[in-house]
Amino acid sequence: MSENDNTILDTTDIDILRELQKDSRLSVRQLSARVHRSPTPVFERLRRLENSGVIRGYTTLLDLDKIGRGFMVMCSVRLRHINTEIHVNFAEEVGKMPEVTECYNVSGAFDYMLKVQVPDMKSYRRFVTERLGRLDMLDSVQSFFVMETIKAVPVIV
């Protein structure tokens, strides 16, 4: 598996990935039991999946309400102009904003879609006026307030 080609996963790789998406804290021994393989080959497959970039990292899912980041806004952003330099500058600026948890370059009426997570409406207004709105390259922002998350799961292979 190289970074530049599409990785071919067999059924054992897929089983390993599914189990890790359920619980990334599984030991190799626990994981091997769940995929019905011995620990050494599972360990080798795990390292191959990590080294090839299929597994990019391990994370912990948090209850965002409990940590004061439960107010979610999808924010469409249009820039005045778009070229490579502006794209790079925008990406760097957004990367510095902890309120922005996801950023996508999109096609259509807007250039970017941001997922913004803050404590409340007042915090979002402050984010837009004091952080995002100060970017010179910005043309317009359209906000969509998330009332309820119906489905939010990682990609399951």
Short mmCIF file of C-alpha atoms in Angstrom, two decimals:
data_model
loop_
_atom_site.label_atom_id
_atom_site.label_comp_id
_atom_site.label_asym_id
_atom_site.label_seq_id
_atom_site.Cartn_x
_atom_site.Cartn_y
_atom_site.Cartn_z
CA MET A 1 0.00 0.00 0.00
CA SER A 2 1.40 3.38 -0.92
CA GLU A 3 0.03 6.82 -0.16
CA ASN A 4 -0.69 7.57 -3.81
CA ASP A 5 -2.73 4.53 -4.81
CA ASN A 6 -6.08 3.28 -3.67
CA THR A 7 -5.55 0.81 -0.88
CA ILE A 8 -7.05 -2.61 -1.40
CA LEU A 9 -8.50 -3.92 1.83
CA ASP A 10 -9.40 -7.55 2.31
CA THR A 11 -12.16 -8.80 4.61
CA THR A 12 -9.80 -9.16 7.58
CA ASP A 13 -8.60 -5.56 7.19
CA ILE A 14 -12.21 -4.41 7.05
CA ASP A 15 -13.10 -6.46 10.13
CA ILE A 16 -10.16 -4.90 12.00
CA LEU A 17 -11.21 -1.39 10.98
CA ARG A 18 -14.83 -1.99 11.99
CA GLU A 19 -13.82 -3.25 15.42
CA LEU A 20 -11.44 -0.32 15.97
CA GLN A 21 -14.18 2.13 15.02
CA LYS A 22 -16.36 0.61 17.72
CA ASP A 23 -13.55 0.76 20.30
CA SER A 24 -10.09 2.07 19.40
CA ARG A 25 -8.78 1.14 22.85
CA LEU A 26 -8.83 -2.59 22.13
CA SER A 27 -5.57 -4.40 22.75
CA VAL A 28 -4.14 -6.47 19.92
CA ARG A 29 -5.17 -9.59 21.83
CA GLN A 30 -8.77 -8.35 22.18
CA LEU A 31 -8.86 -7.23 18.57
CA SER A 32 -7.52 -10.55 17.31
CA ALA A 33 -10.21 -12.40 19.27
CA ARG A 34 -12.95 -10.25 17.74
CA VAL A 35 -11.71 -10.80 14.16
CA HIS A 36 -10.95 -14.50 14.77
CA ARG A 37 -7.26 -14.27 13.90
CA SER A 38 -4.09 -14.79 15.94
CA PRO A 39 -2.44 -11.74 17.54
CA THR A 40 0.78 -11.58 15.49
CA PRO A 41 -0.87 -11.30 12.05
CA VAL A 42 -3.40 -8.81 13.46
CA PHE A 43 -0.56 -6.73 14.89
CA GLU A 44 1.22 -6.78 11.50
CA ARG A 45 -1.96 -5.78 9.67
CA LEU A 46 -2.58 -3.01 12.18
CA ARG A 47 0.92 -1.58 11.65
CA ARG A 48 0.50 -1.85 7.85
CA LEU A 49 -2.83 0.01 8.04
CA GLU A 50 -1.22 2.71 10.20
CA ASN A 51 1.95 3.03 8.09
CA SER A 52 -0.03 3.26 4.84
CA GLY A 53 -2.21 6.04 6.26
CA VAL A 54 -5.47 4.08 6.20
CA ILE A 55 -5.53 4.55 9.97
CA ARG A 56 -4.58 8.20 10.47
CA GLY A 57 -4.84 8.22 14.25
CA TYR A 58 -6.91 7.36 17.27
CA THR A 59 -9.27 9.70 19.02
CA THR A 60 -11.78 10.07 21.82
CA LEU A 61 -15.39 11.10 21.20
CA LEU A 62 -16.52 13.80 23.60
CA ASP A 63 -19.93 14.99 24.78
CA LEU A 64 -19.71 18.51 23.40
CA ASP A 65 -22.47 19.86 25.63
CA LYS A 66 -20.52 18.78 28.71
CA ILE A 67 -17.38 20.61 27.57
CA GLY A 68 -19.16 23.81 26.52
CA ARG A 69 -18.99 23.34 22.74
CA GLY A 70 -22.49 22.03 22.05
CA PHE A 71 -23.77 24.94 19.93
CA MET A 72 -23.06 23.86 16.34
CA VAL A 73 -23.25 26.04 13.25
CA MET A 74 -22.60 25.12 9.64
CA CYS A 75 -21.14 28.23 8.09
CA SER A 76 -20.90 28.81 4.33
CA VAL A 77 -18.12 31.20 3.35
CA ARG A 78 -17.59 33.00 0.06
CA LEU A 79 -14.31 34.74 -0.64
CA ARG A 80 -13.86 37.94 -2.68
CA HIS A 81 -11.42 36.18 -5.03
CA ILE A 82 -9.96 32.72 -5.09
CA ASN A 83 -6.50 31.72 -6.18
CA THR A 84 -3.81 29.48 -4.75
CA GLU A 85 -2.36 32.15 -2.44
CA ILE A 86 -5.77 33.15 -1.05
CA HIS A 87 -6.75 29.50 -0.64
CA VAL A 88 -3.56 28.80 1.32
CA ASN A 89 -3.98 31.95 3.45
CA PHE A 90 -7.61 31.16 4.24
CA ALA A 91 -6.73 27.58 5.19
CA GLU A 92 -3.95 28.83 7.48
CA GLU A 93 -6.22 31.36 9.19
CA VAL A 94 -9.07 28.89 9.69
CA GLY A 95 -6.56 26.37 11.00
CA LYS A 96 -5.79 28.78 13.86
CA MET A 97 -9.45 29.02 14.90
CA PRO A 98 -10.29 26.42 17.57
CA GLU A 99 -14.01 27.09 17.08
CA VAL A 100 -13.77 25.62 13.56
CA THR A 101 -13.75 21.84 13.94
CA GLU A 102 -14.08 21.03 10.23
CA CYS A 103 -13.46 22.99 7.03
CA TYR A 104 -14.28 21.88 3.50
CA ASN A 105 -13.43 23.53 0.18
CA VAL A 106 -16.67 23.13 -1.80
CA SER A 107 -18.02 23.95 -5.24
CA GLY A 108 -21.16 25.95 -5.89
CA ALA A 109 -22.36 29.26 -4.49
CA PHE A 110 -19.80 29.22 -1.67
CA ASP A 111 -16.10 28.42 -1.49
CA TYR A 112 -15.94 26.80 1.95
CA MET A 113 -18.18 25.08 4.46
CA LEU A 114 -17.13 25.37 8.10
CA LYS A 115 -18.38 23.39 11.05
CA VAL A 116 -18.19 25.73 14.03
CA GLN A 117 -18.70 24.56 17.62
CA VAL A 118 -19.02 27.09 20.42
CA PRO A 119 -20.86 27.37 23.77
CA ASP A 120 -23.80 29.53 22.61
CA MET A 121 -25.19 32.12 20.17
CA LYS A 122 -23.32 34.98 21.84
CA SER A 123 -20.04 33.11 21.36
CA TYR A 124 -20.87 32.45 17.72
CA ARG A 125 -21.63 36.13 17.10
CA ARG A 126 -18.30 37.02 18.68
CA PHE A 127 -16.55 34.40 16.53
CA VAL A 128 -18.07 35.82 13.33
CA THR A 129 -17.48 39.48 14.16
CA GLU A 130 -14.11 39.26 15.90
CA ARG A 131 -12.41 36.34 14.15
CA LEU A 132 -13.90 35.21 10.86
CA GLY A 133 -15.24 38.61 9.82
CA ARG A 134 -11.80 40.22 10.15
CA LEU A 135 -10.35 38.19 7.27
CA ASP A 136 -9.71 40.53 4.33
CA MET A 137 -10.44 37.86 1.74
CA LEU A 138 -13.97 37.26 3.09
CA ASP A 139 -16.94 38.27 0.93
CA SER A 140 -19.90 36.74 2.75
CA VAL A 141 -20.94 34.28 5.43
CA GLN A 142 -24.18 32.36 5.69
CA SER A 143 -24.95 30.52 8.92
CA PHE A 144 -27.07 27.41 9.42
CA PHE A 145 -27.79 26.63 13.07
CA VAL A 146 -27.92 22.93 13.87
CA MET A 147 -31.04 22.19 15.90
CA GLU A 148 -30.41 18.46 16.31
CA THR A 149 -27.84 15.93 15.15
CA ILE A 150 -29.71 13.04 13.58
CA LYS A 151 -26.71 11.01 12.44
CA ALA A 152 -23.00 11.54 13.00
CA VAL A 153 -20.88 8.44 12.59
CA PRO A 154 -17.42 7.78 11.20
CA VAL A 155 -17.21 6.22 7.75
CA ILE A 156 -17.72 2.51 8.16
CA VAL A 157 -15.96 0.34 5.59
#
